[in-house]
Tab-separated table of C-alpha atoms and ligand atoms in Angstrom:
chain	number	residue	atom	x	y	z
A	46	MET	CA	46.569	104.179	133.465
A	47	ASN	CA	43.935	106.234	135.187
A	48	VAL	CA	42.847	108.922	132.732
A	49	ARG	CA	40.704	110.832	135.197
A	50	LYS	CA	43.573	111.905	137.363
A	51	THR	CA	43.663	115.586	138.187
A	52	ASN	CA	45.590	117.574	140.759
A	53	ASN	CA	43.184	116.968	143.640
A	54	TYR	CA	42.458	113.439	142.615
A	55	LYS	CA	42.390	111.250	145.711
A	56	GLY	CA	41.606	107.867	144.269
A	57	ASN	CA	38.974	105.745	142.610
A	58	ILE	CA	37.373	103.163	144.890
A	59	LEU	CA	35.155	100.267	143.918
A	60	VAL	CA	32.774	99.353	146.756
A	61	VAL	CA	31.146	95.923	146.594
A	62	ASP	CA	28.326	95.039	149.005
A	63	ASP	CA	25.016	93.252	148.550
A	64	THR	CA	23.365	95.163	151.398
A	65	PRO	CA	22.049	98.483	150.007
A	66	GLN	CA	22.341	100.360	153.351
A	67	ASN	CA	25.940	99.369	153.755
A	68	LEU	CA	26.701	100.333	150.222
A	69	ARG	CA	25.082	103.760	150.608
A	70	LEU	CA	26.853	104.400	153.887
A	71	LEU	CA	30.286	103.531	152.565
A	72	VAL	CA	29.731	105.579	149.405
A	73	SER	CA	28.737	108.649	151.362
A	74	ILE	CA	31.656	108.390	153.805
A	75	LEU	CA	34.151	108.056	151.026
A	76	GLN	CA	32.639	110.654	148.744
A	77	LYS	CA	32.724	113.181	151.581
A	78	GLN	CA	36.457	112.687	151.727
A	79	GLY	CA	36.725	113.455	148.027
A	80	TYR	CA	37.157	109.927	146.664
A	81	GLU	CA	35.585	108.840	143.425
A	82	VAL	CA	33.372	105.936	144.353
A	83	ARG	CA	31.768	103.263	142.232
A	84	PRO	CA	29.220	101.134	144.140
A	85	VAL	CA	28.331	97.647	142.868
A	86	PRO	CA	25.897	95.184	144.537
A	87	ASN	CA	27.423	91.805	143.602
A	88	GLY	CA	30.539	89.873	142.641
A	89	LYS	CA	29.862	89.663	138.929
A	90	LEU	CA	29.464	93.411	138.556
A	91	ALA	CA	32.513	93.883	140.737
A	92	LEU	CA	34.613	91.858	138.298
A	93	SER	CA	33.378	93.626	135.176
A	94	GLY	CA	33.602	97.010	136.914
A	95	ALA	CA	37.180	96.421	137.975
A	96	ARG	CA	38.220	95.149	134.571
A	97	GLY	CA	36.417	97.915	132.644
A	98	PHE	CA	38.136	100.649	134.567
A	99	LEU	CA	40.920	99.845	137.013
A	100	PRO	CA	40.101	101.234	140.477
A	101	ASP	CA	42.869	102.277	142.858
A	102	LEU	CA	41.327	100.207	145.662
A	103	ILE	CA	38.428	97.812	146.280
A	104	LEU	CA	36.286	97.481	149.392
A	105	LEU	CA	34.863	93.984	149.148
A	106	ASP	CA	32.090	92.370	151.171
A	107	ILE	CA	32.675	88.681	151.836
A	108	MET	CA	29.243	87.209	152.294
A	109	MET	CA	27.357	87.736	149.050
A	110	PRO	CA	24.956	85.419	147.192
A	111	GLU	CA	26.148	83.683	143.973
A	112	MET	CA	29.764	84.780	144.162
A	113	ASP	CA	31.350	85.531	147.522
A	114	GLY	CA	34.169	88.004	148.192
A	115	TYR	CA	36.869	85.319	148.266
A	116	GLU	CA	35.950	84.205	144.768
A	117	VAL	CA	35.911	87.780	143.452
A	118	CYS	CA	39.267	88.417	145.045
A	119	SER	CA	40.790	85.199	143.661
A	120	GLN	CA	39.668	86.034	140.143
A	121	LEU	CA	41.010	89.584	140.342
A	122	LYS	CA	44.352	88.314	141.647
A	123	ALA	CA	44.554	85.775	138.839
A	124	ASP	CA	44.256	88.486	136.193
A	125	ALA	CA	47.494	90.295	135.344
A	126	ARG	CA	45.684	93.586	134.781
A	127	THR	CA	43.865	93.620	138.131
A	128	LYS	CA	46.193	91.651	140.364
A	129	ASN	CA	47.880	94.706	141.866
A	130	ILE	CA	44.715	96.455	143.033
A	131	PRO	CA	44.667	96.428	146.840
A	132	ILE	CA	41.523	94.750	148.209
A	133	ILE	CA	40.146	95.399	151.703
A	134	PHE	CA	37.604	92.847	152.883
A	135	ILE	CA	34.537	93.815	154.869
A	136	SER	CA	32.337	91.483	156.844
A	137	ALA	CA	29.930	91.624	159.757
A	138	ILE	CA	31.299	90.673	163.148
A	139	ASP	CA	28.662	87.978	163.571
A	140	GLU	CA	29.266	86.405	160.193
A	141	LEU	CA	31.195	83.183	160.436
A	142	VAL	CA	34.029	84.009	158.111
A	143	ASP	CA	37.645	83.014	157.883
A	144	LYS	CA	39.905	86.039	158.255
A	145	VAL	CA	42.985	83.991	157.449
A	146	LYS	CA	41.448	82.963	154.149
A	147	ALA	CA	40.856	86.629	153.363
A	148	PHE	CA	44.585	87.211	153.451
A	149	GLU	CA	45.358	83.937	151.717
A	150	VAL	CA	43.318	84.840	148.638
A	151	GLY	CA	45.176	88.163	148.399
A	152	GLY	CA	43.377	90.726	150.561
A	153	VAL	CA	45.526	93.431	152.097
A	154	ASP	CA	43.284	94.264	155.043
A	155	TYR	CA	40.126	93.431	156.884
A	156	ILE	CA	37.343	95.617	158.361
A	157	THR	CA	34.535	94.385	160.564
A	158	LYS	CA	31.013	95.721	160.430
A	159	PRO	CA	29.664	97.731	162.068
A	160	PHE	CA	32.612	99.896	161.243
A	161	GLN	CA	33.880	103.167	162.572
A	162	VAL	CA	34.181	105.847	159.927
A	163	GLU	CA	37.650	106.807	161.069
A	164	GLU	CA	38.844	103.249	160.845
A	165	VAL	CA	37.548	102.808	157.296
A	166	LEU	CA	39.123	106.070	156.193
A	167	ALA	CA	42.414	105.332	157.913
A	168	ARG	CA	42.706	101.906	156.330
A	169	VAL	CA	41.649	103.144	152.898
A	170	GLU	CA	44.107	106.022	153.043
A	171	THR	CA	46.953	103.786	154.237
A	172	HIS	CA	46.493	101.311	151.441
A	173	LEU	CA	46.086	103.977	148.804
A	174	ALA	CA	49.288	105.595	150.026
A	175	LEU	CA	51.054	102.225	149.975
A	176	GLN	CA	49.724	101.611	146.491
A	177	ARG	CA	50.951	105.015	145.314
A	178	LEU	CA	54.368	104.382	146.805
A	179	GLN	CA	54.548	101.015	145.178
A	180	LYS	CA	53.593	102.472	141.818
A	181	SER	CA	56.134	105.226	142.082
A	182	LEU	CA	58.772	102.677	143.103
A	183	GLN	CA	57.828	100.554	140.123
A	184	ASN	CA	58.072	103.600	137.841
A	185	LYS	CA	61.435	104.524	139.291
A	186	ASN	CA	62.533	100.958	138.825
A	187	ASP	CA	61.383	100.961	135.211
A	188	GLU	CA	63.156	104.248	134.627
A	189	LEU	CA	66.325	102.862	136.180
A	190	THR	CA	66.110	99.734	134.098
A	191	LYS	CA	65.667	101.864	130.994
A	192	ALA	CA	68.512	104.160	131.985
A	193	ASN	CA	70.645	101.119	132.643
A	194	GLN	CA	69.836	99.621	129.275
A	195	TYR	CA	70.583	102.945	127.639
A	196	LEU	CA	73.883	103.171	129.487
A	197	GLN	CA	74.807	99.665	128.512
A	198	LYS	CA	74.040	100.426	124.910
A	199	SER	CA	76.008	103.680	125.001
A	200	ASN	CA	78.843	101.822	126.587
A	201	GLN	CA	78.799	99.184	123.880
A	202	ASP	CA	78.636	101.933	121.237
A	203	LEU	CA	81.681	103.542	122.795
A	204	VAL	CA	83.575	100.270	122.862
A	205	ASP	CA	82.669	99.662	119.208
A	206	THR	CA	83.669	103.167	118.219
A	207	LEU	CA	86.944	102.842	120.057
A	208	GLN	CA	87.686	99.572	118.335
A	209	GLN	CA	86.832	101.081	114.995
A	210	LEU	CA	89.046	104.053	115.727
A	211	GLN	CA	91.906	101.833	116.732
A	212	SER	CA	91.650	99.703	113.665
A	213	THR	CA	91.314	102.762	111.407
A	214	GLN	CA	94.316	104.257	113.123
A	215	GLU	CA	96.330	101.101	112.598
A	216	GLU	CA	95.368	101.010	108.959
A	217	LEU	CA	96.257	104.654	108.618
A	218	ILE	CA	99.625	104.251	110.280
A	219	GLN	CA	100.404	101.171	108.291
A	220	SER	CA	99.244	102.559	104.984
A	221	LYS	CA	101.123	105.822	105.676
A	222	LYS	CA	104.200	103.821	106.556
A	223	MET	CA	103.853	101.669	103.477
A	224	ALA	CA	103.052	104.641	101.255
A	225	ALA	CA	106.113	106.506	102.501
A	226	LEU	CA	108.263	103.420	102.082
A	227	GLY	CA	106.733	102.817	98.669
A	228	HIS	CA	107.537	106.344	97.558
A	229	LEU	CA	111.062	106.106	98.845
A	230	LEU	CA	111.635	102.764	97.170
A	231	ALA	CA	110.067	103.926	93.934
A	232	GLY	CA	112.267	107.025	94.016
A	233	ILE	CA	115.432	105.048	94.672
A	234	ALA	CA	114.531	102.481	92.036
A	235	HIS	CA	113.956	105.213	89.514
A	236	GLU	CA	117.223	106.967	90.318
A	237	ILE	CA	119.250	103.784	90.072
A	238	ASN	CA	117.459	102.528	87.016
A	239	ASN	CA	118.895	105.051	84.547
A	240	PRO	CA	122.583	104.819	85.446
A	241	VAL	CA	122.443	101.056	85.767
A	242	SER	CA	120.810	100.849	82.364
A	243	PHE	CA	123.778	102.804	80.932
A	244	ILE	CA	126.177	100.302	82.426
A	245	TYR	CA	124.193	97.217	81.616
A	246	GLY	CA	123.250	98.390	78.145
A	247	ASN	CA	126.831	99.371	77.280
A	248	ILE	CA	128.627	96.295	78.559
A	249	HIS	CA	128.123	94.310	75.387
A	250	ILE	CA	129.069	97.327	73.269
A	251	ALA	CA	132.270	97.662	75.290
A	252	ARG	CA	132.919	93.944	74.731
A	253	GLY	CA	132.403	94.494	71.009
A	254	TYR	CA	134.791	97.465	70.875
A	255	PHE	CA	137.406	95.527	72.796
A	256	LYS	CA	137.078	92.573	70.457
A	257	ASP	CA	137.602	94.918	67.497
A	258	LEU	CA	140.673	96.473	69.110
A	259	LEU	CA	142.008	93.014	69.900
A	260	ARG	CA	141.491	91.943	66.308
A	261	LEU	CA	143.406	95.004	65.219
A	262	VAL	CA	146.285	94.201	67.567
A	263	GLU	CA	146.324	90.599	66.400
A	264	LEU	CA	146.372	91.722	62.770
A	265	TYR	CA	149.296	94.026	63.521
A	266	GLU	CA	151.109	91.127	65.145
A	267	GLN	CA	150.536	88.950	62.098
A	268	ILE	CA	151.621	91.522	59.586
A	269	TYR	CA	154.439	92.975	61.653
A	270	PRO	CA	155.700	89.939	63.603
A	271	HIS	CA	158.757	91.900	64.678
A	272	PRO	CA	157.593	95.019	66.461
A	273	THR	CA	159.926	97.817	67.374
A	274	LEU	CA	161.606	97.726	70.749
A	275	GLU	CA	159.316	100.443	72.079
A	276	ILE	CA	156.150	98.492	71.192
A	277	GLN	CA	157.591	95.249	72.566
A	278	GLN	CA	158.455	96.986	75.851
A	279	LEU	CA	154.949	98.416	76.230
A	280	ALA	CA	153.384	95.020	75.486
A	281	ASP	CA	155.569	93.338	78.091
A	282	GLU	CA	154.863	96.077	80.580
A	283	MET	CA	151.100	95.747	80.308
A	284	ASP	CA	151.260	91.910	80.120
A	285	LEU	CA	149.015	91.835	77.120
A	286	ASP	CA	148.110	88.115	77.397
A	287	PHE	CA	147.005	88.525	81.011
A	288	LEU	CA	145.127	91.733	80.192
A	289	VAL	CA	143.147	89.999	77.454
A	290	LYS	CA	142.147	87.109	79.726
A	291	ASP	CA	141.416	89.311	82.734
A	292	TRP	CA	139.410	91.740	80.665
A	293	GLN	CA	136.936	88.944	79.891
A	294	LYS	CA	136.564	88.062	83.581
A	295	LEU	CA	136.221	91.692	84.481
A	296	MET	CA	133.485	92.182	81.940
A	297	ASN	CA	131.704	89.041	83.129
A	298	SER	CA	131.658	90.138	86.736
A	299	MET	CA	130.554	93.628	85.721
A	300	GLN	CA	127.739	92.064	83.777
A	301	VAL	CA	126.669	89.850	86.706
A	302	GLY	CA	126.831	92.846	89.019
A	303	ALA	CA	124.776	94.995	86.691
A	304	GLU	CA	122.215	92.228	86.234
A	305	ARG	CA	121.931	91.960	89.970
A	306	ILE	CA	121.341	95.679	90.356
A	307	CYS	CA	118.671	95.414	87.666
A	308	GLU	CA	116.973	92.613	89.602
A	309	ILE	CA	117.020	94.650	92.792
A	310	VAL	CA	115.595	97.651	90.997
A	311	HIS	CA	112.911	95.422	89.584
A	312	SER	CA	112.041	94.093	93.057
A	313	LEU	CA	111.946	97.566	94.475
A	314	GLN	CA	109.596	98.645	91.737
A	315	SER	CA	107.329	95.683	92.191
A	316	PHE	CA	107.315	96.067	95.960
A	317	SER	CA	106.590	99.758	95.797
A	318	ARG	CA	103.519	99.410	93.643
A	319	ARG	CA	101.524	100.212	96.778
A	320	ASP	CA	98.944	102.413	95.136
A	321	GLU	CA	98.030	99.571	92.871
A	322	ALA	CA	95.488	98.404	95.438
A	323	GLY	CA	93.427	96.287	93.090
A	324	ILE	CA	93.148	92.595	92.595
A	325	ARG	CA	95.527	90.963	90.140
A	326	ALA	CA	96.893	87.556	89.294
A	327	MET	CA	100.024	86.978	91.290
A	328	ASP	CA	102.916	84.556	90.973
A	329	ILE	CA	103.399	83.811	94.654
A	330	HIS	CA	106.895	82.344	94.242
A	331	ALA	CA	108.197	85.269	92.202
A	332	GLU	CA	106.874	87.707	94.795
A	333	ILE	CA	108.376	85.787	97.710
A	334	ASP	CA	111.694	85.766	95.850
A	335	ASN	CA	111.411	89.516	95.352
A	336	THR	CA	110.800	90.029	99.040
A	337	LEU	CA	113.801	87.834	99.870
A	338	LEU	CA	115.929	89.906	97.550
A	339	LEU	CA	114.905	93.036	99.418
A	340	LEU	CA	115.873	91.357	102.675
A	341	GLN	CA	119.181	90.075	101.272
A	342	HIS	CA	121.245	92.422	103.408
A	343	ARG	CA	119.799	90.843	106.538
A	344	LEU	CA	120.213	87.280	105.289
A	345	ARG	CA	123.862	87.217	104.282
A	346	ALA	CA	126.798	86.692	106.639
A	347	GLU	CA	128.282	89.867	108.018
A	348	GLY	CA	131.102	90.227	110.525
A	349	THR	CA	130.593	87.562	113.150
A	350	ARG	CA	126.984	87.037	112.112
A	351	LEU	CA	126.355	83.777	110.252
A	352	GLU	CA	124.396	83.652	107.029
A	353	ILE	CA	120.715	82.769	107.231
A	354	GLN	CA	120.086	79.794	105.049
A	355	VAL	CA	116.815	80.048	103.134
A	356	ILE	CA	115.392	76.684	102.141
A	357	LYS	CA	112.685	76.898	99.509
A	358	ASP	CA	110.311	74.018	99.162
A	359	TYR	CA	108.020	75.388	96.488
A	360	GLY	CA	105.142	73.282	95.213
A	361	GLN	CA	103.254	73.680	91.954
A	362	LEU	CA	101.065	76.742	92.346
A	363	PRO	CA	98.674	78.408	89.943
A	364	LEU	CA	98.532	82.175	89.692
A	365	VAL	CA	96.588	83.496	92.653
A	366	THR	CA	93.966	86.214	92.256
A	367	CYS	CA	94.488	88.515	95.183
A	368	TYR	CA	95.450	91.930	96.452
A	369	ALA	CA	99.024	91.312	95.408
A	370	SER	CA	100.738	94.273	97.010
A	371	GLN	CA	99.021	93.501	100.298
A	372	LEU	CA	100.100	89.880	100.235
A	373	ASN	CA	103.650	91.085	99.609
A	374	GLN	CA	103.276	93.037	102.808
A	375	VAL	CA	102.325	89.810	104.603
A	376	PHE	CA	105.407	88.001	103.225
A	377	MET	CA	107.556	90.933	104.228
A	378	ASN	CA	106.155	90.905	107.785
A	379	LEU	CA	106.517	87.140	108.233
A	380	LEU	CA	110.042	87.027	106.818
A	381	SER	CA	111.165	90.079	108.809
A	382	ASN	CA	109.802	88.489	111.986
A	383	ALA	CA	111.580	85.215	111.189
A	384	ILE	CA	114.847	87.096	110.656
A	385	ASP	CA	114.319	88.999	113.923
A	386	ALA	CA	113.708	85.697	115.713
A	387	LEU	CA	117.082	84.393	114.462
A	388	ASP	CA	118.895	87.519	115.568
A	389	ASN	CA	121.018	86.185	118.405
A	390	LYS	CA	121.242	82.643	117.188
A	391	THR	CA	124.721	81.277	116.520
A	392	SER	CA	124.457	77.766	115.077
A	393	PRO	CA	122.580	77.136	111.812
A	394	ARG	CA	120.119	79.903	111.133
A	395	ILE	CA	117.474	78.539	108.843
A	396	ILE	CA	114.290	79.880	107.307
A	397	THR	CA	112.175	77.392	105.423
A	398	ILE	CA	109.536	78.593	103.000
A	399	SER	CA	107.230	75.949	101.644
A	400	THR	CA	104.164	76.250	99.480
A	401	SER	CA	101.456	73.846	98.433
A	402	LEU	CA	97.952	73.685	97.114
A	403	SER	CA	95.103	72.286	99.185
A	404	GLN	CA	91.389	72.067	99.668
A	405	PRO	CA	90.246	74.397	102.432
A	406	SER	CA	90.671	72.799	105.818
A	407	LYS	CA	88.120	75.024	107.432
A	408	ILE	CA	86.345	78.120	106.319
A	409	THR	CA	86.609	81.340	108.264
A	410	SER	CA	83.905	81.155	110.880
A	411	ASP	CA	82.284	84.577	110.525
A	412	LYS	CA	81.772	84.043	106.804
A	413	GLU	CA	80.076	80.728	107.259
A	414	THR	CA	76.929	81.964	105.639
A	415	GLU	CA	78.801	82.658	102.418
A	416	PRO	CA	81.142	79.750	101.877
A	417	ILE	CA	83.662	79.951	99.091
A	418	SER	CA	82.514	76.853	97.352
A	419	ASN	CA	84.976	74.522	95.635
A	420	SER	CA	87.727	76.988	96.201
A	421	GLN	CA	91.280	75.760	96.409
A	422	PHE	CA	93.741	77.294	98.789
A	423	VAL	CA	97.415	77.979	98.477
A	424	VAL	CA	99.258	77.247	101.691
A	425	ILE	CA	102.399	79.206	102.436
A	426	ARG	CA	104.490	78.203	105.408
A	427	VAL	CA	107.298	80.335	106.777
A	428	ALA	CA	109.329	78.592	109.454
A	429	ASP	CA	112.382	79.650	111.395
A	430	ASN	CA	114.532	77.830	113.932
A	431	GLY	CA	114.791	80.938	116.065
A	432	LEU	CA	113.813	81.817	119.621
A	433	GLY	CA	110.157	80.730	119.429
A	434	MET	CA	107.362	81.956	121.676
A	435	ASP	CA	105.673	80.843	124.866
A	436	GLU	CA	101.878	80.523	125.096
A	437	ALA	CA	101.403	83.966	126.639
A	438	VAL	CA	103.169	85.704	123.764
A	439	LYS	CA	101.564	83.471	121.159
A	440	ASN	CA	98.105	84.427	122.400
A	441	GLN	CA	98.739	88.095	121.715
A	442	ILE	CA	100.755	88.204	118.515
A	443	PHE	CA	97.802	89.260	116.370
A	444	ASP	CA	96.812	92.058	118.758
A	445	PRO	CA	97.595	95.488	117.380
A	446	PHE	CA	100.600	97.132	119.038
A	447	PHE	CA	101.688	93.929	120.746
A	448	THR	CA	105.448	93.619	120.490
A	449	THR	CA	108.230	92.064	122.491
A	450	LYS	CA	110.814	94.074	120.621
A	451	GLY	CA	112.315	97.121	122.280
A	452	VAL	CA	111.146	100.667	121.637
A	453	GLY	CA	112.059	101.675	118.116
A	454	ASN	CA	112.506	98.077	116.990
A	455	GLY	CA	108.928	97.020	116.534
A	456	THR	CA	105.570	98.731	116.257
A	457	GLY	CA	103.702	95.511	116.964
A	458	LEU	CA	101.592	96.066	113.878
A	459	GLY	CA	103.140	93.603	111.441
A	460	LEU	CA	101.060	90.582	112.388
A	461	SER	CA	97.839	92.415	113.162
A	462	ILE	CA	97.930	93.977	109.697
A	463	SER	CA	98.858	90.610	108.195
A	464	TYR	CA	95.899	89.060	109.969
A	465	GLN	CA	93.555	91.680	108.533
A	466	ILE	CA	94.943	91.196	105.053
A	467	VAL	CA	94.758	87.403	105.137
A	468	VAL	CA	91.566	86.840	107.106
A	469	GLU	CA	89.429	89.856	106.387
A	470	LYS	CA	90.564	90.894	102.925
A	471	HIS	CA	91.214	87.452	101.481
A	472	LEU	CA	88.923	85.262	103.613
A	473	GLY	CA	91.932	83.096	104.324
A	474	GLN	CA	93.580	81.895	107.481
A	475	ILE	CA	96.743	82.619	109.348
A	476	SER	CA	97.961	80.522	112.242
A	477	CYS	CA	101.138	79.812	114.074
A	478	ILE	CA	102.928	76.905	115.708
A	479	SER	CA	105.789	77.696	118.024
A	480	THR	CA	108.029	76.078	120.589
A	481	PRO	CA	110.168	78.281	122.840
A	482	GLY	CA	113.840	77.861	122.013
A	483	GLN	CA	113.133	75.813	118.906
A	484	GLY	CA	111.372	77.956	116.411
A	485	THR	CA	108.148	79.151	114.889
A	486	GLU	CA	106.095	78.350	111.857
A	487	PHE	CA	103.450	80.621	110.363
A	488	ILE	CA	100.888	79.067	108.078
A	489	VAL	CA	98.974	81.274	105.661
A	490	GLU	CA	96.105	79.944	103.582
A	491	ILE	CA	94.751	82.042	100.725
A	492	PRO	CA	91.964	81.089	98.327
A	493	VAL	CA	93.251	80.726	94.771
A	494	HIS	CA	90.350	82.750	93.444
A	495	LEU	CA	89.348	85.669	95.542
A	496	VAL	CA	85.639	86.270	95.123
A	497	ALA	CA	85.704	90.021	94.872
A	498	ASN	CA	82.203	90.714	96.110
A	499	LEU	CA	82.756	88.725	99.296
A	500	VAL	CA	85.650	90.880	100.208
A	501	LYS	CA	85.393	93.571	102.813
A	502	GLN	CA	86.835	96.701	101.263
B	100	LIG	N1	108.816	84.190	113.937
B	100	LIG	C1	108.646	84.620	115.191
B	100	LIG	N2	109.357	84.085	116.211
B	100	LIG	C2	109.193	84.521	117.482
B	100	LIG	N3	108.356	85.507	117.850
B	100	LIG	C3	107.625	86.099	116.878
B	100	LIG	C4	107.726	85.691	115.506
B	100	LIG	N4	106.877	86.456	114.783
B	100	LIG	C5	106.287	87.289	115.655
B	100	LIG	N5	106.726	87.089	116.904
B	100	LIG	C6	106.292	87.781	118.121
B	100	LIG	O1	105.104	88.488	117.833
B	100	LIG	C7	105.258	89.867	118.160
B	100	LIG	C8	104.389	90.686	117.251
B	100	LIG	O2	104.862	90.631	115.921
B	100	LIG	P1	104.518	91.814	114.926
B	100	LIG	O3	105.115	91.493	113.606
B	100	LIG	O4	103.049	92.053	114.976
B	100	LIG	O5	105.198	93.056	115.589
B	100	LIG	P2	106.743	93.387	115.709
B	100	LIG	O6	107.530	92.504	114.796
B	100	LIG	O7	107.093	93.361	117.144
B	100	LIG	O8	106.796	94.881	115.182
B	100	LIG	P3	106.602	95.369	113.656
B	100	LIG	O9	105.416	96.254	113.670
B	100	LIG	O10	107.858	96.100	113.357
B	100	LIG	O11	106.401	94.164	112.795
B	100	LIG	C9	106.719	90.113	118.059
B	100	LIG	O12	107.106	91.219	118.834
B	100	LIG	C10	107.297	88.799	118.571
B	100	LIG	O13	107.302	88.769	119.977
B	101	LIG	MG1	107.011	92.253	112.757
């Protein structure tokens, strides 16, 4: 604060004494030692002098008319700007003064007149040195506090960056995984689509041709009711009546099979529309059915494994405006998890999917400032009667990379990505109820109309 400081600066001292001889004596002693000295003859001037320019130390006479040294000291100590200036009291040995009071009002030391030069200098120097030490300690302390704050901030920045990195990495992995899967599925769908179209498209033509041939045979039979032995033998050999009946069945099952392949191809194509990242109107039930179709191989009975029964309890739902391909990903994750949870179960293996429409129960807390007014929610529940989870597992399921499945079986990303999609992208909710040994239910709530500008891209 002191602007006059130079290299050989020793200190600025305010000397307050109403006796001119004393004042002159003190000034000359101190000036000889190289101090800057400001003499003032009374309390009032002492106060204004100290406040106008902060001294490093004050020598203060106690007995003065109008305002005594105690009063001056009290006022200086009461002022935040001047309270840290060390004050040394001076008073004559024969004056009836209270030394204890001098310390009580905030003095740091006490000198009795007549004084010895050496004593004055020693006390002044000691207190200046103490003052300097205190200041430098304070500065160091301030610096440390600042450094600490800076460190804390850097630390927080690092934590934030790390979190951001992790979540970007997850998104990258997941979108890479989904993109690769999407490409593969799209490729397979495309490859199957053409040949299956040949089969499907030609079945009714084949039926037509067969009918024509049959008509021809029947006409022959009418016109030539007595065929030659050779023809009769061939007809018996091929069991013409059976052939005609079986041909119909054969065609029917080929048609059902081909239709089924077409459906699967259709599901694959709809599932693989990953790059179509935009918002569109989605028929939730149709998309869930598509996802189930893709998981068919894991649902049906195989070897000793029992079939998984899928119970659908679909309510009346409107089309939902959403990031459709992302919601498909959520259905896929929830259904795959439910199937995994039923893996080692013997008795009835059941997945129940129910949907309904509701008013929002609660709105996502961090978006409270921008509520989605009057919005309806679709509620999708996926329940399994599988192995369930205990509290410890349940508390971590939405954490990225948390998995209880062995290496190579789970990445632990399914639910964390689903959480992001539902909560962050769609401002919805995802929660879970589970009882160990009994099963798990996931509840997803999605607003019917996604307000695009509220959505974090
Ligand atoms: N329906 C459920 N029943 C029991 N536990 C479940 C169920 N769904 C999820 N979990 C538990 O939550 C964990 C995390 O699930 P998440 O889908 O995030 O990862 P994952 O299935 O292990 O791996 P992946 O990335 O392949 O999906 C699972 O490992 C499992 O312990
Ligand atoms: Mg999973």
